[in-house]
Coordinates of C-alpha atoms in Angstrom, one line a residue:
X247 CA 0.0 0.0 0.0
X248 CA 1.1 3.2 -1.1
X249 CA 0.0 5.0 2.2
X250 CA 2.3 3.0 4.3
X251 CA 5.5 5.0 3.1
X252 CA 4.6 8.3 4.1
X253 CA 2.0 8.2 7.4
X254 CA 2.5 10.0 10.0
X255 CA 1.9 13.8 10.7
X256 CA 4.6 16.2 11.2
X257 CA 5.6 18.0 14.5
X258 CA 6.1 21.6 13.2
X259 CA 8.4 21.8 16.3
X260 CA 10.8 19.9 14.9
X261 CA 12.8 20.9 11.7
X262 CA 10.4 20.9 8.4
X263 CA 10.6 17.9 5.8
X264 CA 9.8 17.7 2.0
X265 CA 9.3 14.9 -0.8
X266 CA 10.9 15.0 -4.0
X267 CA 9.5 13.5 -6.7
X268 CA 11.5 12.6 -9.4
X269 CA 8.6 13.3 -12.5
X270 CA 9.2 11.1 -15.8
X271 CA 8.1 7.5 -15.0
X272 CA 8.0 8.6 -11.6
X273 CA 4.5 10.4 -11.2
X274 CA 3.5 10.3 -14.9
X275 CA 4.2 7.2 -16.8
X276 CA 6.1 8.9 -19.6
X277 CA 8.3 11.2 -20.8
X278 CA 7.1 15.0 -19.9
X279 CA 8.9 16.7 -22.6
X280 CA 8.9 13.8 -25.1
X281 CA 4.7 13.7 -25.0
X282 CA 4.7 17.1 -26.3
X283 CA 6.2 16.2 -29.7
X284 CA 2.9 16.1 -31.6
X285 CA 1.8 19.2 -30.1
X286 CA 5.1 20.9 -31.2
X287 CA 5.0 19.7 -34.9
X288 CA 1.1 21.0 -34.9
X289 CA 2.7 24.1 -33.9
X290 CA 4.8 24.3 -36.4
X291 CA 8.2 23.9 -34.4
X292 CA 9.2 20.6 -35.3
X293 CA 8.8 18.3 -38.9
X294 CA 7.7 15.4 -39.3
X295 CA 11.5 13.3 -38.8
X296 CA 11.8 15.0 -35.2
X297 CA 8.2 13.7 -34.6
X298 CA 9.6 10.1 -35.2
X299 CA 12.8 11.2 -33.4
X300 CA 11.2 11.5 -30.2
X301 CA 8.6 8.9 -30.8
X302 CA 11.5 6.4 -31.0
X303 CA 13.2 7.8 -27.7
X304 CA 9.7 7.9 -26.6
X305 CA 10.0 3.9 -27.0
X306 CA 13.9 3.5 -25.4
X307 CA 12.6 5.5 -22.1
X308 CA 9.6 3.3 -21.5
X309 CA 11.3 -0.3 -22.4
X310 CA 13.7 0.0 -20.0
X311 CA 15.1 3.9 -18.9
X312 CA 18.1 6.0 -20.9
X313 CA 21.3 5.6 -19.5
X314 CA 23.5 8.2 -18.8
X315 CA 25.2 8.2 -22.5
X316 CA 21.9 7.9 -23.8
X317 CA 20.5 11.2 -22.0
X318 CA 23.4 12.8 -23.1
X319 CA 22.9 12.4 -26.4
X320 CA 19.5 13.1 -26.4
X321 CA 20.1 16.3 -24.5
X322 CA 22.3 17.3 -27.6
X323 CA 19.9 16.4 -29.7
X324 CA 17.1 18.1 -28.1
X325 CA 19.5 21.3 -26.9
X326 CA 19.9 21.8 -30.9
X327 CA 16.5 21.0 -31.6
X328 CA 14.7 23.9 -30.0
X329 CA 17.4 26.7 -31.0
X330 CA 15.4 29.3 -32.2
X331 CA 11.9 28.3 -30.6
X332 CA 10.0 31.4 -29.5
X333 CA 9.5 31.2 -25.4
X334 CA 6.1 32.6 -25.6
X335 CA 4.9 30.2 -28.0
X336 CA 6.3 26.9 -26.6
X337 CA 4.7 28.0 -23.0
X338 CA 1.1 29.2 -25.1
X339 CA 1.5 25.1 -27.0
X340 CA 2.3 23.6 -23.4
X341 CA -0.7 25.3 -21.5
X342 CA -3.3 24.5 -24.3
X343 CA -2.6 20.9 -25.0
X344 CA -1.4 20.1 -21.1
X345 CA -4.6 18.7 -19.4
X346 CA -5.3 16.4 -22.6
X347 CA -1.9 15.2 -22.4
X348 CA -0.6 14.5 -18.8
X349 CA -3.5 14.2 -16.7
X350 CA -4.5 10.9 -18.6
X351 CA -1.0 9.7 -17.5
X352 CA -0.8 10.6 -13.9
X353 CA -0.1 7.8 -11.9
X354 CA -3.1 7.1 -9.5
X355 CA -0.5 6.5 -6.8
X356 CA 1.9 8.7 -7.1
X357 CA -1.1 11.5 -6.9
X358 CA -2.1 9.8 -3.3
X359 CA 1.0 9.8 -2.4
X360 CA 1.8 13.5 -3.0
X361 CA -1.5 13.9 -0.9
X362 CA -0.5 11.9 1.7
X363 CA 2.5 13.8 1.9
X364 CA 0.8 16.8 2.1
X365 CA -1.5 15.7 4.5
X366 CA 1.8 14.8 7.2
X367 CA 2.5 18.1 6.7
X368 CA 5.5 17.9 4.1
X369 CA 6.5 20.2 1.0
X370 CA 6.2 18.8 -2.1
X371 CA 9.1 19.0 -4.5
X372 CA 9.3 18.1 -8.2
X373 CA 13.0 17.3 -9.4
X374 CA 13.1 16.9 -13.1
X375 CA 15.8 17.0 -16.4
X376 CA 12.5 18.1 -18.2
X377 CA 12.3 21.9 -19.0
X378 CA 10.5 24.8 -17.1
X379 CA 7.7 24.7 -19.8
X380 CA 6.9 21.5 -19.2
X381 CA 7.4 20.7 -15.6
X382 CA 6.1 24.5 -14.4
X383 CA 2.7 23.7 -14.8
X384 CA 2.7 20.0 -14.3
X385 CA 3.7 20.6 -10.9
X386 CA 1.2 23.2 -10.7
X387 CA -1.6 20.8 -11.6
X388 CA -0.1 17.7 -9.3
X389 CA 0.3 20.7 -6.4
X390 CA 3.7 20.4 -5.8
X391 CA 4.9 23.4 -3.8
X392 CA 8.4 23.9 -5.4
X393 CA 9.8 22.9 -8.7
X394 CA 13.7 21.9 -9.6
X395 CA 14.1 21.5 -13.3
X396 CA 16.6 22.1 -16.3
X397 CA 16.9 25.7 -17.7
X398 CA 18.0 27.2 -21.1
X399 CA 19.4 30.4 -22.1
X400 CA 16.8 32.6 -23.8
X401 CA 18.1 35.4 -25.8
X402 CA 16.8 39.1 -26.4
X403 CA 14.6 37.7 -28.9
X404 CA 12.6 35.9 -26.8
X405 CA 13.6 32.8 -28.2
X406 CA 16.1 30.0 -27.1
X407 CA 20.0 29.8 -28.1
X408 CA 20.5 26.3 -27.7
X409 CA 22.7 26.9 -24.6
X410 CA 22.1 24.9 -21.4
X411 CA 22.3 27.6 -18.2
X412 CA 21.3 24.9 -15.7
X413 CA 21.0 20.6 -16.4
X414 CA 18.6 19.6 -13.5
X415 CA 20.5 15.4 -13.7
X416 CA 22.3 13.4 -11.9
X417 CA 24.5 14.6 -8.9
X418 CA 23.3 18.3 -10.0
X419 CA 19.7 17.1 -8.8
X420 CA 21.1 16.2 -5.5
X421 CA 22.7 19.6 -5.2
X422 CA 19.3 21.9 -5.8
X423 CA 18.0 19.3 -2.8
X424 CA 20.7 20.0 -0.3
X425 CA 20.6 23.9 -1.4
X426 CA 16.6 23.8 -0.9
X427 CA 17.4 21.9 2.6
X428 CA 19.2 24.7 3.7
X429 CA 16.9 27.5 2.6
X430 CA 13.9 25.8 3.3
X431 CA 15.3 24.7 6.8
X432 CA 14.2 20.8 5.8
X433 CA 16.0 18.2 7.7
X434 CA 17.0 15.9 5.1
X435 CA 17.6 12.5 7.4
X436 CA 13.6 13.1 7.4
X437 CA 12.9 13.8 3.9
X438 CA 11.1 11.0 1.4
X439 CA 12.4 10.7 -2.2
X440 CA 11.3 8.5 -5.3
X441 CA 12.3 8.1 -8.6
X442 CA 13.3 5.6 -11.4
X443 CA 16.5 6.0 -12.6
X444 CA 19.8 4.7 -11.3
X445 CA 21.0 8.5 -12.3
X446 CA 19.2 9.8 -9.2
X447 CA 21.0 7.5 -6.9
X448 CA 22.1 10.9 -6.1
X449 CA 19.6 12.8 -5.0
X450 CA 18.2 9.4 -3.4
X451 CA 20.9 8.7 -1.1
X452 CA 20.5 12.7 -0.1
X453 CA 17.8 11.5 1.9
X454 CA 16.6 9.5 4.8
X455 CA 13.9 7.7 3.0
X456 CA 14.7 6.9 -0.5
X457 CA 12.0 4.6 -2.8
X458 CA 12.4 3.2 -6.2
X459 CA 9.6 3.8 -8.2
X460 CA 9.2 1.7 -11.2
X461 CA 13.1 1.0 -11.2
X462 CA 15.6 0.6 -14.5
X463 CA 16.7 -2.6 -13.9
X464 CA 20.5 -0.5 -12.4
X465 CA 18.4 1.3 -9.5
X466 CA 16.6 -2.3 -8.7
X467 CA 19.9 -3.8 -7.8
X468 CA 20.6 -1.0 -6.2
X469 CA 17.8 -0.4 -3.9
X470 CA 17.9 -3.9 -3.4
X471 CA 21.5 -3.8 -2.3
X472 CA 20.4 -1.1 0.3
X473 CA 17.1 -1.8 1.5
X474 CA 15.0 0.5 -0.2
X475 CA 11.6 0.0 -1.1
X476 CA 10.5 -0.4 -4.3
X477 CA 7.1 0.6 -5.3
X478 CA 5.1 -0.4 -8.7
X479 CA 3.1 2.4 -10.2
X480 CA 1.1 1.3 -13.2
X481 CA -2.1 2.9 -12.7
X482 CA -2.5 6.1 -14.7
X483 CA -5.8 7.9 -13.5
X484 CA -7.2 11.3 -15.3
X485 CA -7.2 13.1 -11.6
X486 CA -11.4 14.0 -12.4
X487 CA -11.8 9.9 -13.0
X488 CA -10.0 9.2 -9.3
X489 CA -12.0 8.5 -6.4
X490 CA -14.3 11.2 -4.7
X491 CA -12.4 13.0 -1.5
X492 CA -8.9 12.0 -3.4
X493 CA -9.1 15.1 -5.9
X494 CA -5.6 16.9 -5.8
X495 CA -6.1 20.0 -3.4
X496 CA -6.3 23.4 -4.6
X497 CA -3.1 25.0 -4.5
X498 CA -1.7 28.6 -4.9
X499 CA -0.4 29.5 -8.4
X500 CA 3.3 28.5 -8.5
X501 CA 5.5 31.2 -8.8
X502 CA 9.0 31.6 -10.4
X503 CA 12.1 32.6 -9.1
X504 CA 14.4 32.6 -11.8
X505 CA 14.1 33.1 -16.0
X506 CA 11.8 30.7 -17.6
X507 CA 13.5 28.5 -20.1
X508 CA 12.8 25.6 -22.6
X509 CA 9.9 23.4 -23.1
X510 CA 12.6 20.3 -24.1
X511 CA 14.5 17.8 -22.2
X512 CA 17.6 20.2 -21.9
X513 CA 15.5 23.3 -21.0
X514 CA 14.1 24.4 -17.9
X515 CA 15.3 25.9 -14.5
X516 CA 14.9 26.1 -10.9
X517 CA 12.2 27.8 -9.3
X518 CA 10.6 27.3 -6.2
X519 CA 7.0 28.1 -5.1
X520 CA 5.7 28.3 -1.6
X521 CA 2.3 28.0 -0.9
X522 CA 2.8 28.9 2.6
X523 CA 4.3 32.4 1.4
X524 CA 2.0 32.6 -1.5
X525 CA -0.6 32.3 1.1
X526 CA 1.0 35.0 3.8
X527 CA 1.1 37.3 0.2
X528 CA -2.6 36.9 -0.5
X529 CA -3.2 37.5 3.0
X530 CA -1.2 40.5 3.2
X531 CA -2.6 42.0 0.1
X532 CA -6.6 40.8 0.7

């Protein structure tokens, strides 16, 4: 049971606690950026070759993960791909065509668990390579209070160079989660994480309780190796279609700390979105 890795209500006395959530494979049972081809060739951003492109690497993630040369090499890929997108446009495609795209591949689990989470009294926090495009508003529709995610460099057109400011993988993952523990004040020997991919071993071993969700066959050993628990996801549930009372809660509209960057797999940023200050801002402005 899902519920049985995150019971138990905070004491606010004590120092405060978060859950990262790793997102591709993770929360929703593909890849964020790679389910948006479509919508970027209707656009008029892609052709028809890059649509197949990332229908193949589509294919690789689900069978069985992409290691770390193959995310490199579709970071390259991608990086070059969306040189010369227009910002405003990806972010107008994204918002249009999200809900008909990822709600219908939410995992029914992970989106109890991020309640559960909630309900202890824990931040939410999405860690993904996926771009700010993308992940920005998924998070905002799964109610994650803070985001971590790549960024690109936009120039003064409005439009992205193809240069990587930030990669949100790997070890650089587990980094934005110490630097959040230390502004946030979370106390990380207290702090849930999950993900897929033996490339967040990471930002797994950061914490006190790591899970493998859905693991590579890599992170399996792994997690075997140290007696984490794996969980099985494998029910993706439009979040109107879930049970009544189990709706995601109504959260504050996420707000950004930094540049907004690429809708791709190499574009993105960190932000991070509080609903207890967006709350105290409300408040103080009511």
């Amino acid at each position: 049971m899902v519920g049985a890795y995150a019971r138990g209500v905070e004491n606010h006395s004590l120092p405060r606690t978060a859950a990262f959530f790793d997102l591709d494979k993770t929360v929703i049972a593909k890849s964020s950026t790679l389910t948006f081809s479509k919508s970027f060739y209707q656009g008029g951003l892609i052709n028809r070759r890059a649509v197949l492109r990332t229908a193949y690497s589509q294919f690789v993630f689900l069978a069985g993960g992409a290691d770390h040369d193959q995310m490199e090499r579709m970071r390259e890929y991608l990086s070059a791909l969306c040189k010369g997108w227009n910002v405003q446009q990806v972010k107008e495609i994204v918002a249009e065509t999200l809900h008909d795209l990822i709600d219908p591949i939410i995992y029914d689990e992970a989106a109890s668990l991020i309640e559960e989470h909630h309900t202890a009294g824990r931040d939410v926090v999405i860690v993904s390579t996926s771009g700010a495009e993308v992940v920005e508003p998924i998070g905002e529709m799964l109610g994650a209070d803070r985001v971590v995610a790549t960024r690109m460099v936009v120039g003064d057109d409005g439009c992205f160079t193809g240069e990587i400011e930030y990669y949100a993988y790997g070890p650089t993952k587990a980094e934005a989660v110490r630097q959040l523990a230390e502004s946030e004040g979370y106390d990380l020997a207290r702090c849930y994480a999950y993900s897929d991919s033996i490339t967040d071993v990471p930002m797994l071993e950061s914490v006190g309780h790591p899970h493998a969700v859905n693991p590579d066959r890599a992170l399996r050993r792994e997690a075997l190796s140290r007696d984490w628990p794996v969980l099985v996801f494998n029910r993706p549930v439009r979040l109107k279609q879930r049970l009544p009372g189990l709706s995601m809660p109504a959260r504050p509209a996420l707000v950004a700390a930094a540049a907004v960057g690429a809708a791709a797999a190499t574009a993105g940023l960190v932000w991070y979105a509080s609903r207890r200050r967006a709350g105290a801002l409300a408040a103080a402005t009511s």
